[in-house]
C-alpha positions as MATLAB code, in Angstrom:
seq = 'MSDPHQASGEHPVGRYGASPDESAAPAPSSAQRSTADDHGATGQDAPEPATVLGASLAGAARKAGLGDLMESERPTGAALLKAMGGVRGIIEAIVPGLLFLLVFTFTKSLPWALGVSVGVAAILTLLRIIGKTPVTAALGGLVGVVLSAVLALITNKPEDNFVLGFITNGAYGAVLLVSVFVGWPLIGLAVGFLMNDGVAWRQDRVKRRALRWLTLAWAGLFILRLAVQLPLYYSGNVEWLGSTKLLMGIPLYAPLLVVSWLVVRGLYRAPETDAAASDTPARPGSPT';
ca = [
     -55.290   49.742   11.319;
     -61.129   45.539   11.798;
     -60.621   44.101    9.828;
     -62.140   41.205   11.708;
     -64.668   43.638   13.161;
     -65.883   44.831    9.790;
     -68.982   42.687   10.141;
     -70.023   44.758   13.116;
     -68.663   48.043   11.803;
     -65.815   48.135   14.338;
     -62.117   48.435   14.149;
     -59.588   47.457   16.818;
     -57.932   50.861   17.002;
     -60.310   53.204   18.736;
     -62.254   50.504   20.558;
     -60.402   51.177   23.767;
     -59.552   54.487   25.324;
     -57.131   53.416   28.046;
     -53.557   54.606   28.194;
     -50.847   52.003   27.524;
     -49.670   49.888   30.402;
     -46.223   51.246   30.996;
     -45.234   48.246   33.070;
     -46.010   45.931   30.166;
     -44.324   48.079   27.542;
     -40.914   46.859   26.339;
     -37.939   48.932   27.406;
     -36.698   51.239   24.655;
     -33.374   50.499   23.042;
     -30.408   52.777   23.566;
     -30.895   54.269   20.100;
     -34.543   54.968   20.849;
     -33.659   56.589   24.172;
     -31.138   58.787   22.392;
     -33.735   59.758   19.819;
     -36.197   60.513   22.587;
     -33.698   62.761   24.320;
     -32.858   64.615   21.113;
     -36.372   65.153   19.822;
     -38.694   65.017   22.793;
     -40.115   61.527   22.256;
     -42.149   61.856   25.404;
     -44.206   64.491   23.695;
     -42.757   67.625   25.286;
     -42.440   69.292   21.841;
     -45.935   68.273   20.718;
     -49.362   69.682   21.550;
     -50.824   67.970   24.607;
     -53.841   66.557   22.691;
     -51.464   64.836   20.263;
     -49.499   63.126   23.033;
     -52.633   62.072   24.884;
     -54.181   60.731   21.676;
     -50.986   58.944   20.705;
     -50.712   57.259   24.097;
     -54.376   56.239   23.943;
     -53.998   54.807   20.444;
     -50.921   52.859   21.517;
     -52.815   51.488   24.520;
     -55.682   50.465   22.242;
     -53.254   48.799   19.849;
     -51.635   46.814   22.655;
     -54.973   45.616   23.980;
     -56.014   44.626   20.466;
     -52.845   42.547   20.076;
     -51.199   44.904   17.599;
     -48.364   45.655   20.005;
     -47.151   42.053   20.020;
     -47.244   41.986   16.234;
     -45.326   45.231   15.740;
     -42.700   44.357   18.339;
     -42.078   40.819   17.058;
     -39.070   40.064   14.876;
     -41.273   38.345   12.336;
     -45.065   38.336   11.770;
     -45.825   34.899   13.196;
     -49.190   33.334   12.641;
     -49.945   33.515   16.353;
     -49.167   37.238   16.548;
     -51.174   37.968   13.402;
     -54.103   35.916   14.666;
     -54.048   37.737   18.013;
     -53.990   41.099   16.216;
     -57.145   40.062   14.380;
     -58.931   39.217   17.612;
     -58.064   35.531   17.835;
     -60.165   32.670   16.508;
     -63.123   33.666   18.655;
     -62.915   37.298   17.550;
     -62.842   36.292   13.885;
     -65.842   34.026   14.377;
     -67.760   36.805   16.133;
     -66.951   39.180   13.301;
     -67.796   36.888   10.394;
     -70.535   34.464   11.434;
     -73.472   36.881   12.108;
     -72.990   38.618    8.764;
     -72.456   35.341    6.938;
     -75.628   33.826    8.403;
     -77.640   36.930    7.489;
     -76.416   36.594    3.905;
     -77.138   32.864    3.677;
     -80.576   32.973    5.305;
     -81.723   35.969    3.268;
     -80.377   34.501    0.019;
     -82.286   31.254    0.443;
     -85.472   32.508    2.144;
     -85.771   36.168    1.041;
     -87.167   36.736    4.526;
     -85.724   39.815    6.208;
     -87.088   39.011    9.707;
     -85.659   35.493    9.601;
     -82.274   36.663    8.359;
     -82.057   39.388   10.987;
     -83.331   37.102   13.730;
     -80.684   34.455   13.039;
     -77.926   37.062   12.796;
     -78.859   38.806   16.045;
     -79.486   35.517   17.831;
     -76.065   34.107   16.971;
     -74.353   37.375   17.958;
     -76.172   37.253   21.307;
     -75.149   33.621   21.884;
     -71.509   34.378   21.109;
     -71.567   37.276   23.557;
     -73.236   35.128   26.211;
     -70.532   32.477   25.782;
     -67.902   35.124   26.517;
     -69.742   36.192   29.655;
     -70.085   32.586   30.829;
     -66.428   31.912   30.079;
     -65.427   35.122   31.902;
     -63.414   36.326   28.904;
     -63.224   39.992   27.788;
     -66.600   40.983   26.379;
     -65.939   44.506   25.131;
     -65.468   43.525   21.493;
     -68.351   41.044   21.528;
     -70.699   43.564   23.147;
     -69.691   46.176   20.591;
     -70.383   43.715   17.815;
     -73.738   42.749   19.308;
     -74.788   46.384   19.609;
     -73.808   46.964   15.993;
     -75.777   43.927   14.796;
     -78.846   44.934   16.803;
     -78.811   48.558   15.635;
     -78.391   47.469   12.016;
     -81.260   45.008   12.363;
     -83.550   47.610   13.916;
     -82.845   50.049   11.090;
     -83.517   47.400    8.443;
     -86.787   46.391   10.114;
     -87.953   50.003   10.401;
     -87.315   50.724    6.720;
     -88.141   47.168    5.607;
     -85.077   47.327    3.353;
     -82.553   44.480    3.786;
     -79.757   46.643    2.368;
     -80.159   49.022    5.319;
     -78.628   46.295    7.487;
     -75.288   47.543    6.116;
     -75.738   51.289    6.690;
     -73.982   51.308   10.068;
     -70.926   49.759    8.454;
     -70.899   52.523    5.834;
     -70.996   55.167    8.539;
     -68.175   53.502   10.458;
     -65.955   53.089    7.411;
     -66.634   56.648    6.314;
     -65.791   58.006    9.763;
     -62.524   56.066   10.037;
     -61.479   56.989    6.525;
     -62.274   60.678    7.010;
     -60.495   60.932   10.370;
     -57.371   59.249    9.011;
     -57.303   61.532    5.968;
     -57.771   64.663    8.070;
     -54.971   63.567   10.404;
     -52.626   63.350    7.411;
     -53.642   66.745    6.073;
     -53.052   68.455    9.435;
     -49.608   66.846    9.743;
     -50.366   64.419   12.576;
     -51.136   61.063   10.891;
     -52.866   58.833   13.396;
     -50.967   55.701   12.453;
     -47.768   57.636   13.117;
     -48.992   58.680   16.552;
     -49.981   55.119   17.436;
     -46.740   53.602   16.143;
     -44.599   56.277   17.785;
     -45.906   55.595   21.270;
     -46.149   51.865   20.597;
     -42.431   51.761   19.736;
     -41.405   54.082   22.599;
     -40.578   56.836   20.108;
     -43.322   59.272   21.130;
     -43.449   62.031   18.511;
     -39.723   61.954   17.686;
     -40.576   60.295   14.343;
     -41.818   63.685   13.121;
     -38.213   64.927   13.177;
     -37.108   62.078   10.894;
     -38.010   62.664    7.253;
     -38.000   58.952    6.352;
     -40.181   57.935    9.287;
     -42.526   60.872    8.799;
     -43.066   60.071    5.132;
     -43.467   56.313    5.675;
     -45.977   56.709    8.504;
     -47.911   59.286    6.499;
     -48.231   56.846    3.600;
     -49.133   54.031    5.975;
     -51.940   56.168    7.390;
     -53.138   56.885    3.846;
     -53.092   53.147    3.126;
     -55.402   52.458    6.065;
     -57.651   55.326    5.028;
     -57.689   53.828    1.546;
     -58.945   50.518    2.931;
     -62.037   52.156    4.432;
     -62.625   54.350    1.384;
     -62.279   51.373   -0.966;
     -64.970   49.517    0.945;
     -67.338   52.433    0.456;
     -66.442   52.800   -3.226;
     -67.285   49.149   -3.903;
     -70.247   48.656   -1.568;
     -72.217   51.895   -1.908;
     -73.168   51.285   -5.569;
     -74.420   47.820   -4.574;
     -76.402   49.387   -1.733;
     -78.120   51.911   -4.002;
     -78.896   49.187   -6.543;
     -80.449   47.044   -3.790;
     -78.200   44.076   -4.540;
     -78.175   42.567   -1.050;
     -76.471   39.310   -1.977;
     -73.463   40.983   -3.579;
     -73.399   43.641   -0.886;
     -73.162   41.027    1.848;
     -70.551   39.053   -0.090;
     -68.292   42.031   -0.767;
     -68.529   43.134    2.849;
     -67.210   39.760    3.976;
     -64.537   39.638    1.270;
     -63.346   43.167    2.052;
     -63.125   42.482    5.772;
     -60.403   40.132    7.015;
     -59.060   39.260    3.516;
     -58.011   42.907    3.119;
     -57.328   43.678    6.768;
     -54.810   40.869    7.336;
     -52.482   41.714    4.398;
     -52.477   45.388    5.388;
     -51.479   44.355    8.912;
     -48.499   42.486    7.459;
     -47.549   45.487    5.328;
     -47.781   47.675    8.426;
     -45.481   45.296   10.281;
     -42.954   45.416    7.433;
     -42.968   49.211    7.443;
     -42.692   49.542   11.225;
     -39.959   46.931   11.574;
     -38.089   48.582    8.732;
     -38.270   51.973   10.422;
     -37.434   50.665   13.898;
     -34.984   47.926   13.052;
     -33.024   46.980   16.169;
     -29.449   48.284   16.136;
     -28.303   44.865   17.382;
     -29.685   43.310   14.196;
     -27.784   45.755   12.014;
     -24.598   45.164   14.001;
     -24.925   41.403   13.704;
     -25.466   41.722    9.965;
     -22.385   43.909    9.557;
     -20.243   41.492   11.614;
     -21.207   38.497    9.497;
     -18.169   37.525    7.389;
     -18.664   37.642    3.655;
     -18.748   34.344    1.809;
     -15.724   33.534   -0.406;
     -16.171   35.080   -3.786;
     -18.934   37.394   -2.649;
     -18.637   41.127   -3.396;
     -17.413   43.318   -0.536;
];
């Protein structure tokens, strides 16, 4: 499922490797428990690597705030903002890249542009350390900014400041595509364990198809970035390259998060909601 971390070449899913906190996970509904019993939702019918990976992805999603979004009845602004890293996370993702673009556009000085970008990323990370807030994302972003700057300075090509992002997008896109082709779409694994369904979704044709297409949609996001930005890279158009990278970050990541929520909530709609809807009396004159 970035993204706000596109500026540093990161993506929330995969940034953490811890297993989900079972104590913090919501209790499964009766329908989900029944499904788990029927189809081995705990992973007993799946290869061990798949269950371990699914649990790890779900844990990463929860830590990134995606769990709250997927489990909410509606995609509130607060849940969506948390899933994108919060205000601070968005600032850390956007500002270094934006400053590099602005400084280079107006000065044409690569050292100055890189220096400002790296300096701001370092300050933002330091503020997290001082404030004793989680620094994993900020440190990852800082490392990405520094590595990109070093590469650009070595080659003396400002467009090489974006190479790390290409590699990251290509890797995410390729892994997601391969997971679909081998029959274990990664988004399905993450959602299954996130919704206490394990791998039981693979026994449901509707869920299996929807989660496969959702995985392809996320792969498409990363591939689309490459399709648009690589030609600009090879033409040396730094200004447009930097602009499209910013525009194809959060502005594309956020809508796809909402689409993902719609799909997941549609697949795992609470039985209580369906029952309440069926018990609602029809209005006079309405078709029955």
